[in-house]
């Protein structure tokens, strides 16, 4: 009995399913002329021809109707209306009532409430409500145009799938892609392959993401590249909010100003376009590019200000700032690079090392000319220490110290105001002659090969030269002496070490 019961249920379900799938016949609504061609088992219909198939209506100039096959072939001004919202126009159409597939050819136009598609060959699958065109197609509306070699349109979702030579054009950008999804209702283009977005002033590349053609918002990822004016940048992913005009970048960021020859790197960045400023954090590094020896600068945070000509105005860093170049290293808490006069200004316990010299003060200004150091000014509590080959410390301090450079080496040091010095005097054979302890309002020091060569006292000088054995221990180090070699970055990676 149980077997019979389940068999009856199965047969009942099968009958219901078959009835639901019963094929509906194509109905002839009108034709001014109908000619029965029995030899070909078709009816030729002319003038004001109208067919109906379930919810679809087809209008044409002439047609061949195959009643036995439940199909037709329409010619002339063909117009197929589906569900009252989808309109298909063409010059020739084959429609199969059994499969509910329409094959439109020649001057094909597909329209619904959200878009108009033009192509020369299109197949529409009514059972699944999608269209396919194997040849070039285009969508045109008041604001944008979209072209591709191959396309699918899913009318239930208002979504196109474009393939090969995809071009999306609007008033602001041209988007070139290999594979693209486009929703005609949300105006969002979803990027699924190598894609270029080309604007009047900006260019972007990515391999995945989305772009809102109405709001200009975009989220790009995988091999993201963007160029604007003299700047080029790379990152793992980027998001641009057009309303706030803020661009967000994430992961392996590298932004280069090709004029200033500066590259800034990090793992998170923002650029506020309306305010022309941005910041970079998370392993932030700036590289001041030089053909011979680039400078690598790190800090917890970088702020970058852009001027109206889209050039870097200044870069400021905050907290745990360190930099490395083969012939110059430095550390401080905050730093400002001013592009207009090529100066680097260091604040909060700044310190510099140049070969055998260590230089400190309350603040330091470094002047750069043609990518080489021209001079430095040390403001307030300036202190210069130079260690010689015998580990003795030549020292000079004062209110202000000025260091002049040539070929990136210190040539002369001038100490102004309350100047003091300790100088180990040597002959040409590097033998120690004596140790000079002096104070003066103004003094000059000449250096050779980054070592003290001579000291000249200009005003209010008080100097004493001691033999080595008679030099008082308390004179060996001037007040405020601190040898800070442990803070010194000895290679590029050391700029990430915290003091």
Short mmCIF file of C-alpha atoms in Angstrom, two decimals:
data_model
loop_
_atom_site.label_atom_id
_atom_site.label_comp_id
_atom_site.label_asym_id
_atom_site.label_seq_id
_atom_site.Cartn_x
_atom_site.Cartn_y
_atom_site.Cartn_z
CA UNK A 1 0.00 0.00 0.00
CA UNK A 2 2.84 2.42 0.86
CA UNK A 3 4.45 1.79 -2.52
CA UNK A 4 1.16 2.49 -4.32
CA UNK A 5 0.66 5.67 -2.26
CA UNK A 6 4.10 7.08 -3.12
CA UNK A 7 3.66 6.09 -6.78
CA UNK A 8 0.41 8.03 -6.96
CA UNK A 9 2.08 11.09 -5.39
CA UNK A 10 4.93 10.85 -7.90
CA UNK A 11 2.55 10.57 -10.85
CA UNK A 12 0.55 13.53 -9.56
CA UNK A 13 3.61 15.72 -9.24
CA UNK A 14 4.77 14.69 -12.73
CA UNK A 15 1.44 15.63 -14.27
CA UNK A 16 1.50 19.04 -12.55
CA UNK A 17 5.08 19.64 -13.75
CA UNK A 18 4.28 18.64 -17.34
CA UNK A 19 1.25 20.88 -17.42
CA UNK A 20 3.35 23.80 -16.15
CA UNK A 21 5.83 23.18 -18.96
CA UNK A 22 3.16 22.77 -21.65
CA UNK A 23 4.21 24.61 -24.77
CA UNK A 24 1.98 27.47 -25.81
CA UNK A 25 1.21 27.99 -29.49
CA UNK A 26 2.02 31.14 -31.41
CA UNK A 27 -1.19 32.95 -32.29
CA UNK A 28 -1.81 34.99 -35.43
CA UNK A 29 -3.46 38.25 -34.43
CA UNK A 30 -3.48 39.97 -37.82
CA UNK A 31 -2.19 39.87 -41.38
CA UNK A 32 -3.72 41.80 -44.27
CA UNK A 33 -2.63 39.04 -46.64
CA UNK A 34 -2.04 35.37 -45.80
CA UNK A 35 -0.78 32.91 -48.42
CA UNK A 36 -0.64 29.22 -47.60
CA UNK A 37 2.46 27.58 -49.10
CA UNK A 38 1.71 23.91 -48.66
CA UNK A 39 4.85 22.80 -50.45
CA UNK A 40 7.00 24.36 -47.77
CA UNK A 41 4.48 23.80 -44.97
CA UNK A 42 4.43 27.46 -44.09
CA UNK A 43 2.13 30.45 -44.40
CA UNK A 44 3.37 33.67 -45.92
CA UNK A 45 1.94 36.75 -44.27
CA UNK A 46 2.08 40.32 -45.55
CA UNK A 47 1.26 43.80 -44.26
CA UNK A 48 0.40 44.70 -40.68
CA UNK A 49 1.47 41.32 -39.41
CA UNK A 50 0.95 40.71 -35.67
CA UNK A 51 1.72 37.58 -33.65
CA UNK A 52 1.16 36.78 -30.01
CA UNK A 53 3.00 34.23 -27.89
CA UNK A 54 2.00 34.19 -24.20
CA UNK A 55 2.90 37.69 -22.95
CA UNK A 56 4.90 38.66 -26.05
CA UNK A 57 3.65 40.49 -29.16
CA UNK A 58 5.51 40.67 -32.47
CA UNK A 59 4.87 43.23 -35.22
CA UNK A 60 6.46 43.08 -38.69
CA UNK A 61 5.97 43.90 -42.37
CA UNK A 62 6.00 40.28 -43.51
CA UNK A 63 6.62 36.83 -42.11
CA UNK A 64 6.77 33.12 -42.69
CA UNK A 65 4.77 31.20 -40.11
CA UNK A 66 5.53 27.51 -39.46
CA UNK A 67 2.52 26.30 -37.53
CA UNK A 68 3.71 22.70 -37.15
CA UNK A 69 7.05 23.79 -35.76
CA UNK A 70 5.48 26.60 -33.70
CA UNK A 71 7.99 29.07 -35.13
CA UNK A 72 8.18 32.04 -37.45
CA UNK A 73 10.54 34.17 -39.47
CA UNK A 74 9.78 37.93 -39.53
CA UNK A 75 11.06 40.61 -41.94
CA UNK A 76 11.04 44.37 -42.44
CA UNK A 77 10.32 46.61 -39.51
CA UNK A 78 10.32 43.93 -36.83
CA UNK A 79 9.24 44.85 -33.30
CA UNK A 80 9.02 42.27 -30.50
CA UNK A 81 7.51 43.41 -27.19
CA UNK A 82 8.11 41.24 -24.11
CA UNK A 83 6.46 41.75 -20.72
CA UNK A 84 5.41 45.26 -21.80
CA UNK A 85 8.87 46.60 -20.84
CA UNK A 86 11.38 45.02 -23.22
CA UNK A 87 11.39 46.07 -26.87
CA UNK A 88 13.43 44.32 -29.54
CA UNK A 89 13.74 45.91 -33.00
CA UNK A 90 15.48 44.45 -36.05
CA UNK A 91 15.13 43.82 -39.81
CA UNK A 92 14.93 40.03 -39.57
CA UNK A 93 13.94 37.74 -36.70
CA UNK A 94 13.52 34.01 -36.18
CA UNK A 95 11.36 33.05 -33.21
CA UNK A 96 10.79 29.56 -31.83
CA UNK A 97 7.71 29.22 -29.65
CA UNK A 98 8.89 25.94 -28.17
CA UNK A 99 12.23 27.21 -26.90
CA UNK A 100 11.08 30.86 -26.59
CA UNK A 101 14.31 31.98 -28.24
CA UNK A 102 14.38 35.01 -30.56
CA UNK A 103 17.27 35.36 -33.05
CA UNK A 104 17.42 38.98 -34.18
CA UNK A 105 19.59 40.08 -37.10
CA UNK A 106 20.43 43.32 -38.91
CA UNK A 107 20.03 46.76 -37.30
CA UNK A 108 19.15 45.25 -33.94
CA UNK A 109 17.97 47.52 -31.11
CA UNK A 110 17.07 46.24 -27.62
CA UNK A 111 15.41 48.68 -25.22
CA UNK A 112 14.03 48.59 -21.71
CA UNK A 113 13.40 51.19 -19.03
CA UNK A 114 17.10 51.60 -18.24
CA UNK A 115 19.07 51.25 -21.49
CA UNK A 116 19.20 51.02 -25.29
CA UNK A 117 21.46 48.46 -26.97
CA UNK A 118 22.54 48.55 -30.62
CA UNK A 119 24.11 45.61 -32.43
CA UNK A 120 23.78 43.63 -35.65
CA UNK A 121 23.13 40.19 -34.19
CA UNK A 122 21.37 39.29 -30.94
CA UNK A 123 19.73 36.21 -29.42
CA UNK A 124 17.13 36.69 -26.70
CA UNK A 125 16.32 33.78 -24.37
CA UNK A 126 12.88 34.46 -22.93
CA UNK A 127 12.89 31.53 -20.50
CA UNK A 128 15.83 33.05 -18.63
CA UNK A 129 15.29 36.68 -19.66
CA UNK A 130 18.74 37.32 -21.04
CA UNK A 131 20.20 38.46 -24.35
CA UNK A 132 23.47 37.58 -26.04
CA UNK A 133 25.25 39.33 -28.87
CA UNK A 134 28.32 37.69 -30.45
CA UNK A 135 29.34 40.71 -32.51
CA UNK A 136 30.07 44.31 -31.66
CA UNK A 137 27.43 46.07 -29.60
CA UNK A 138 26.96 49.49 -28.04
CA UNK A 139 24.81 51.14 -25.40
CA UNK A 140 24.12 54.84 -25.76
CA UNK A 141 22.26 57.19 -23.45
CA UNK A 142 22.38 60.91 -22.70
CA UNK A 143 25.50 60.70 -20.54
CA UNK A 144 27.54 57.67 -21.59
CA UNK A 145 28.32 55.17 -24.30
CA UNK A 146 29.45 51.57 -23.90
CA UNK A 147 30.98 49.32 -26.57
CA UNK A 148 32.16 45.70 -26.61
CA UNK A 149 32.78 42.84 -29.02
CA UNK A 150 30.68 40.32 -27.05
CA UNK A 151 27.95 40.89 -24.49
CA UNK A 152 25.22 39.38 -22.35
CA UNK A 153 22.28 41.30 -20.92
CA UNK A 154 20.32 39.89 -17.96
CA UNK A 155 17.14 41.93 -17.98
CA UNK A 156 15.86 40.72 -14.58
CA UNK A 157 18.96 42.23 -12.97
CA UNK A 158 19.51 45.15 -15.40
CA UNK A 159 23.06 43.87 -15.81
CA UNK A 160 25.40 43.56 -18.78
CA UNK A 161 28.39 41.23 -19.00
CA UNK A 162 30.85 42.65 -21.55
CA UNK A 163 33.83 40.85 -23.04
CA UNK A 164 36.67 41.83 -25.38
CA UNK A 165 37.57 45.40 -26.29
CA UNK A 166 35.19 46.95 -23.76
CA UNK A 167 34.98 50.75 -23.89
CA UNK A 168 32.88 52.80 -21.46
CA UNK A 169 32.75 56.52 -22.22
CA UNK A 170 31.22 59.34 -20.20
CA UNK A 171 31.88 63.05 -19.88
CA UNK A 172 34.69 62.55 -17.35
CA UNK A 173 36.43 59.27 -18.25
CA UNK A 174 37.05 56.58 -20.82
CA UNK A 175 37.19 53.09 -19.35
CA UNK A 176 38.96 50.38 -21.38
CA UNK A 177 38.67 46.77 -20.23
CA UNK A 178 38.84 43.14 -21.18
CA UNK A 179 35.89 42.03 -19.04
CA UNK A 180 33.29 44.26 -17.42
CA UNK A 181 29.91 43.98 -15.71
CA UNK A 182 27.64 47.01 -15.92
CA UNK A 183 24.37 47.59 -14.09
CA UNK A 184 22.13 50.03 -15.96
CA UNK A 185 20.06 50.78 -12.84
CA UNK A 186 22.88 51.47 -10.35
CA UNK A 187 25.32 52.77 -13.02
CA UNK A 188 28.07 50.68 -11.44
CA UNK A 189 30.72 49.07 -13.65
CA UNK A 190 32.33 46.00 -12.07
CA UNK A 191 35.88 45.36 -13.29
CA UNK A 192 36.92 41.73 -13.79
CA UNK A 193 40.09 42.04 -15.87
CA UNK A 194 42.90 44.42 -16.87
CA UNK A 195 41.28 47.86 -17.06
CA UNK A 196 42.34 51.43 -17.79
CA UNK A 197 40.36 54.48 -16.65
CA UNK A 198 41.46 57.54 -18.62
CA UNK A 199 40.42 61.06 -17.63
CA UNK A 200 41.43 64.46 -18.91
CA UNK A 201 44.09 64.82 -16.20
CA UNK A 202 44.16 61.41 -14.50
CA UNK A 203 44.86 57.83 -15.52
CA UNK A 204 44.21 54.65 -13.51
CA UNK A 205 44.85 50.95 -14.04
CA UNK A 206 43.68 47.91 -12.14
CA UNK A 207 42.60 44.32 -12.67
CA UNK A 208 39.56 44.19 -10.39
CA UNK A 209 37.21 46.66 -8.75
CA UNK A 210 34.19 48.81 -9.51
CA UNK A 211 33.46 52.31 -10.80
CA UNK A 212 30.24 54.29 -10.38
CA UNK A 213 29.71 56.22 -13.60
CA UNK A 214 27.13 58.48 -11.96
CA UNK A 215 28.97 59.50 -8.77
CA UNK A 216 32.58 58.91 -9.97
CA UNK A 217 33.22 56.80 -6.84
CA UNK A 218 35.61 53.92 -7.48
CA UNK A 219 37.21 50.99 -5.67
CA UNK A 220 40.18 49.52 -7.52
CA UNK A 221 42.39 46.61 -6.55
CA UNK A 222 45.07 44.23 -7.87
CA UNK A 223 48.09 45.98 -9.45
CA UNK A 224 46.56 49.43 -9.01
CA UNK A 225 48.38 52.27 -10.78
CA UNK A 226 47.38 55.94 -11.06
CA UNK A 227 49.00 58.94 -12.72
CA UNK A 228 48.15 62.62 -12.49
CA UNK A 229 50.27 65.48 -13.78
CA UNK A 230 53.84 64.72 -12.64
CA UNK A 231 52.81 62.07 -10.08
CA UNK A 232 52.54 58.32 -10.45
CA UNK A 233 51.42 55.92 -7.71
CA UNK A 234 50.98 52.20 -7.10
CA UNK A 235 49.15 50.26 -4.37
CA UNK A 236 47.32 47.01 -3.66
CA UNK A 237 43.91 48.71 -3.60
CA UNK A 238 42.42 52.19 -3.70
CA UNK A 239 39.05 53.80 -3.02
CA UNK A 240 37.96 57.25 -4.22
CA UNK A 241 34.98 59.07 -2.69
CA UNK A 242 33.95 61.76 -5.15
CA UNK A 243 31.62 63.54 -2.69
CA UNK A 244 34.36 64.14 -0.11
CA UNK A 245 37.10 64.12 -2.80
CA UNK A 246 39.21 61.83 -0.63
CA UNK A 247 41.30 59.02 -2.11
CA UNK A 248 42.26 56.10 0.14
CA UNK A 249 45.15 53.75 -0.68
CA UNK A 250 45.98 50.43 0.95
CA UNK A 251 49.02 48.13 0.92
CA UNK A 252 52.43 48.47 -0.77
CA UNK A 253 51.88 52.13 -1.65
CA UNK A 254 54.47 53.89 -3.79
CA UNK A 255 53.86 57.48 -4.98
CA UNK A 256 56.46 59.36 -7.03
CA UNK A 257 56.75 63.01 -8.02
CA UNK A 258 58.79 62.77 -11.21
CA UNK A 259 59.80 66.47 -11.12
CA UNK A 260 60.91 66.62 -7.49
CA UNK A 261 62.35 63.08 -7.77
CA UNK A 262 60.69 62.03 -4.52
CA UNK A 263 59.02 58.67 -3.88
CA UNK A 264 56.83 58.12 -0.81
CA UNK A 265 55.95 54.59 0.34
CA UNK A 266 53.72 53.11 3.02
CA UNK A 267 50.78 50.79 3.64
CA UNK A 268 47.97 53.29 4.24
CA UNK A 269 47.46 56.73 2.72
CA UNK A 270 44.80 59.37 2.21
CA UNK A 271 44.76 62.26 -0.23
CA UNK A 272 42.25 65.08 0.34
CA UNK A 273 41.95 66.60 -3.10
CA UNK A 274 39.96 69.71 -2.16
CA UNK A 275 42.49 70.63 0.53
CA UNK A 276 45.49 69.44 -1.51
CA UNK A 277 47.04 67.47 1.29
CA UNK A 278 47.61 63.83 2.11
CA UNK A 279 49.21 61.61 4.69
CA UNK A 280 50.95 58.23 4.75
CA UNK A 281 51.37 55.85 7.69
CA UNK A 282 52.38 52.26 8.41
CA UNK A 283 56.05 51.76 7.43
CA UNK A 284 56.08 55.15 5.74
CA UNK A 285 59.26 55.97 3.79
CA UNK A 286 60.25 58.86 1.53
CA UNK A 287 63.05 58.36 -0.99
CA UNK A 288 64.79 61.49 -2.26
CA UNK A 289 66.13 60.05 -5.48
CA UNK A 290 69.69 60.81 -6.54
CA UNK A 291 71.60 59.12 -9.33
CA UNK A 292 74.61 58.62 -7.05
CA UNK A 293 73.14 58.21 -3.57
CA UNK A 294 69.45 58.44 -2.63
CA UNK A 295 68.25 59.51 0.82
CA UNK A 296 65.79 57.22 2.65
CA UNK A 297 63.56 58.88 5.25
CA UNK A 298 61.19 57.12 7.69
CA UNK A 299 58.72 58.37 10.28
CA UNK A 300 55.49 57.19 11.89
CA UNK A 301 53.49 59.70 9.83
CA UNK A 302 54.09 61.71 6.68
CA UNK A 303 51.99 64.76 5.72
CA UNK A 304 52.26 66.04 2.14
CA UNK A 305 50.96 69.40 0.94
CA UNK A 306 50.42 69.98 -2.79
CA UNK A 307 50.39 73.44 -4.39
CA UNK A 308 47.97 74.72 -7.06
CA UNK A 309 50.30 73.54 -9.83
CA UNK A 310 50.01 69.97 -8.45
CA UNK A 311 53.62 69.95 -7.21
CA UNK A 312 54.83 69.01 -3.74
CA UNK A 313 54.88 72.12 -1.54
CA UNK A 314 56.23 70.49 1.59
CA UNK A 315 56.54 67.14 3.36
CA UNK A 316 56.36 67.00 7.13
CA UNK A 317 57.07 63.96 9.30
CA UNK A 318 56.12 63.22 12.89
CA UNK A 319 57.54 60.87 15.50
CA UNK A 320 60.57 58.60 15.27
CA UNK A 321 61.97 60.31 12.20
CA UNK A 322 65.19 58.84 10.83
CA UNK A 323 66.97 59.01 7.50
CA UNK A 324 69.90 57.30 5.83
CA UNK A 325 72.21 58.15 3.00
CA UNK A 326 75.66 56.68 2.56
CA UNK A 327 77.38 59.95 3.53
CA UNK A 328 74.70 61.43 5.80
CA UNK A 329 72.37 60.09 8.48
CA UNK A 330 69.97 61.80 10.83
CA UNK A 331 67.28 61.43 13.49
CA UNK A 332 64.71 63.69 15.16
CA UNK A 333 61.08 63.63 16.21
CA UNK A 334 59.70 65.87 13.46
CA UNK A 335 60.98 67.15 10.13
CA UNK A 336 59.79 69.41 7.31
CA UNK A 337 61.00 69.33 3.72
CA UNK A 338 60.17 72.57 1.88
CA UNK A 339 60.32 72.08 -1.88
CA UNK A 340 60.40 75.78 -2.81
CA UNK A 341 63.87 76.34 -1.32
CA UNK A 342 64.95 72.68 -1.03
CA UNK A 343 65.44 72.83 2.73
CA UNK A 344 65.09 70.10 5.33
CA UNK A 345 64.20 71.41 8.77
CA UNK A 346 64.64 69.12 11.78
CA UNK A 347 63.03 69.66 15.21
CA UNK A 348 62.90 68.03 18.64
CA UNK A 349 66.27 66.52 19.54
CA UNK A 350 67.65 66.56 15.99
CA UNK A 351 70.97 64.90 15.28
CA UNK A 352 73.08 64.43 12.14
CA UNK A 353 76.02 62.22 11.31
CA UNK A 354 78.36 62.90 8.42
CA UNK A 355 81.24 60.42 8.19
CA UNK A 356 83.12 60.95 11.49
CA UNK A 357 81.09 63.96 12.59
CA UNK A 358 78.09 64.16 14.87
CA UNK A 359 76.03 67.36 14.94
CA UNK A 360 73.19 68.34 17.30
CA UNK A 361 71.18 71.44 18.26
CA UNK A 362 67.63 72.48 19.16
CA UNK A 363 66.77 72.70 15.43
CA UNK A 364 68.67 72.09 12.21
CA UNK A 365 68.16 73.56 8.73
CA UNK A 366 69.72 71.68 5.83
CA UNK A 367 69.97 73.42 2.44
CA UNK A 368 70.14 71.31 -0.73
CA UNK A 369 71.21 72.50 -4.17
CA UNK A 370 71.17 70.31 -7.27
CA UNK A 371 70.54 67.23 -5.12
CA UNK A 372 73.67 67.82 -3.04
CA UNK A 373 74.00 69.37 0.44
CA UNK A 374 75.05 73.00 0.22
CA UNK A 375 75.05 74.04 3.88
CA UNK A 376 73.49 73.49 7.32
CA UNK A 377 72.54 75.84 10.13
CA UNK A 378 72.30 74.57 13.72
CA UNK A 379 70.16 76.85 15.89
CA UNK A 380 70.60 77.06 19.68
CA UNK A 381 72.77 74.74 21.73
CA UNK A 382 74.66 73.67 18.63
CA UNK A 383 77.26 70.96 19.25
CA UNK A 384 79.61 69.34 16.71
CA UNK A 385 81.75 66.34 17.62
CA UNK A 386 84.33 64.80 15.30
CA UNK A 387 86.10 61.61 16.31
CA UNK A 388 89.64 61.22 15.00
CA UNK A 389 91.55 58.08 14.06
CA UNK A 390 92.78 57.68 17.66
CA UNK A 391 89.25 57.90 19.11
CA UNK A 392 89.73 61.42 20.41
CA UNK A 393 86.80 63.83 20.24
CA UNK A 394 87.32 67.19 18.53
CA UNK A 395 84.43 69.42 19.61
CA UNK A 396 82.87 72.78 18.89
CA UNK A 397 79.73 74.31 20.34
CA UNK A 398 77.92 77.64 20.28
CA UNK A 399 74.56 79.36 20.03
CA UNK A 400 74.56 78.93 16.27
CA UNK A 401 76.78 76.79 14.07
CA UNK A 402 76.97 76.99 10.28
CA UNK A 403 78.45 74.10 8.28
CA UNK A 404 79.43 74.55 4.62
CA UNK A 405 79.66 71.52 2.34
CA UNK A 406 81.44 70.66 -0.88
CA UNK A 407 80.77 67.40 -2.69
CA UNK A 408 78.65 66.36 0.30
CA UNK A 409 81.60 66.72 2.72
CA UNK A 410 81.94 69.36 5.45
CA UNK A 411 84.55 71.94 4.43
CA UNK A 412 84.13 74.64 7.07
CA UNK A 413 82.35 75.12 10.39
CA UNK A 414 81.52 78.54 11.84
CA UNK A 415 80.44 78.83 15.48
CA UNK A 416 78.72 82.08 16.49
CA UNK A 417 78.02 83.18 20.06
CA UNK A 418 79.55 81.59 23.17
CA UNK A 419 81.73 79.41 20.99
CA UNK A 420 83.84 76.74 22.68
CA UNK A 421 86.14 74.14 21.23
CA UNK A 422 88.41 71.23 22.03
CA UNK A 423 90.87 70.53 19.24
CA UNK A 424 93.56 67.84 19.06
CA UNK A 425 96.37 69.48 17.08
CA UNK A 426 98.41 67.16 14.86
CA UNK A 427 101.30 67.60 12.47
CA UNK A 428 101.44 66.36 8.88
CA UNK A 429 102.42 62.92 10.13
CA UNK A 430 99.28 62.81 12.28
CA UNK A 431 101.39 62.98 15.45
CA UNK A 432 99.75 64.79 18.34
CA UNK A 433 101.27 68.21 19.03
CA UNK A 434 98.90 69.33 21.74
CA UNK A 435 95.29 69.81 22.74
CA UNK A 436 93.72 73.22 22.30
CA UNK A 437 90.93 74.30 24.67
CA UNK A 438 89.37 77.64 23.70
CA UNK A 439 86.37 79.93 23.88
CA UNK A 440 85.47 82.81 21.58
CA UNK A 441 82.57 84.84 20.31
CA UNK A 442 83.28 83.59 16.81
CA UNK A 443 85.48 80.82 15.49
CA UNK A 444 86.12 78.99 12.21
CA UNK A 445 87.10 75.38 11.72
CA UNK A 446 88.47 74.01 8.47
CA UNK A 447 88.07 70.30 7.76
CA UNK A 448 89.80 67.94 5.41
CA UNK A 449 88.56 64.43 4.72
CA UNK A 450 85.89 65.07 7.37
CA UNK A 451 88.50 65.69 10.09
CA UNK A 452 89.42 68.94 11.88
CA UNK A 453 92.40 70.53 10.15
CA UNK A 454 92.60 73.95 11.84
CA UNK A 455 90.74 76.23 14.23
CA UNK A 456 90.73 80.03 13.99
CA UNK A 457 89.43 82.27 16.78
CA UNK A 458 88.11 85.63 15.59
CA UNK A 459 86.82 87.59 18.57
CA UNK A 460 87.25 87.59 22.36
CA UNK A 461 89.36 84.49 22.16
CA UNK A 462 90.60 82.64 25.22
CA UNK A 463 92.73 79.70 24.19
CA UNK A 464 95.13 77.36 25.93
CA UNK A 465 97.16 74.58 24.35
CA UNK A 466 98.01 71.65 26.60
CA UNK A 467 100.46 68.78 26.17
CA UNK A 468 98.58 65.53 26.15
CA UNK A 469 99.75 64.51 29.64
CA UNK A 470 98.77 67.88 31.15
CA UNK A 471 95.32 68.11 29.58
CA UNK A 472 92.78 68.16 32.44
CA UNK A 473 90.32 65.28 32.38
CA UNK A 474 87.38 67.62 32.91
CA UNK A 475 88.30 69.52 29.70
CA UNK A 476 88.10 66.46 27.45
CA UNK A 477 84.36 66.82 27.05
CA UNK A 478 82.58 70.16 26.78
CA UNK A 479 79.44 70.64 28.83
CA UNK A 480 76.53 68.97 27.08
CA UNK A 481 78.72 66.36 25.39
CA UNK A 482 76.76 63.25 24.26
CA UNK A 483 78.18 60.73 21.84
CA UNK A 484 75.04 59.12 20.39
CA UNK A 485 76.39 56.54 17.97
CA UNK A 486 73.77 54.02 19.15
CA UNK A 487 71.03 56.15 17.53
CA UNK A 488 72.82 56.23 14.19
CA UNK A 489 71.28 54.27 11.29
CA UNK A 490 74.19 52.42 9.69
CA UNK A 491 72.15 51.03 6.77
CA UNK A 492 68.77 51.60 5.14
CA UNK A 493 66.85 49.15 7.27
CA UNK A 494 68.00 50.88 10.48
CA UNK A 495 65.70 53.84 9.83
CA UNK A 496 62.87 51.65 11.17
CA UNK A 497 64.61 51.12 14.53
CA UNK A 498 63.14 53.13 17.41
CA UNK A 499 65.47 55.04 19.76
#
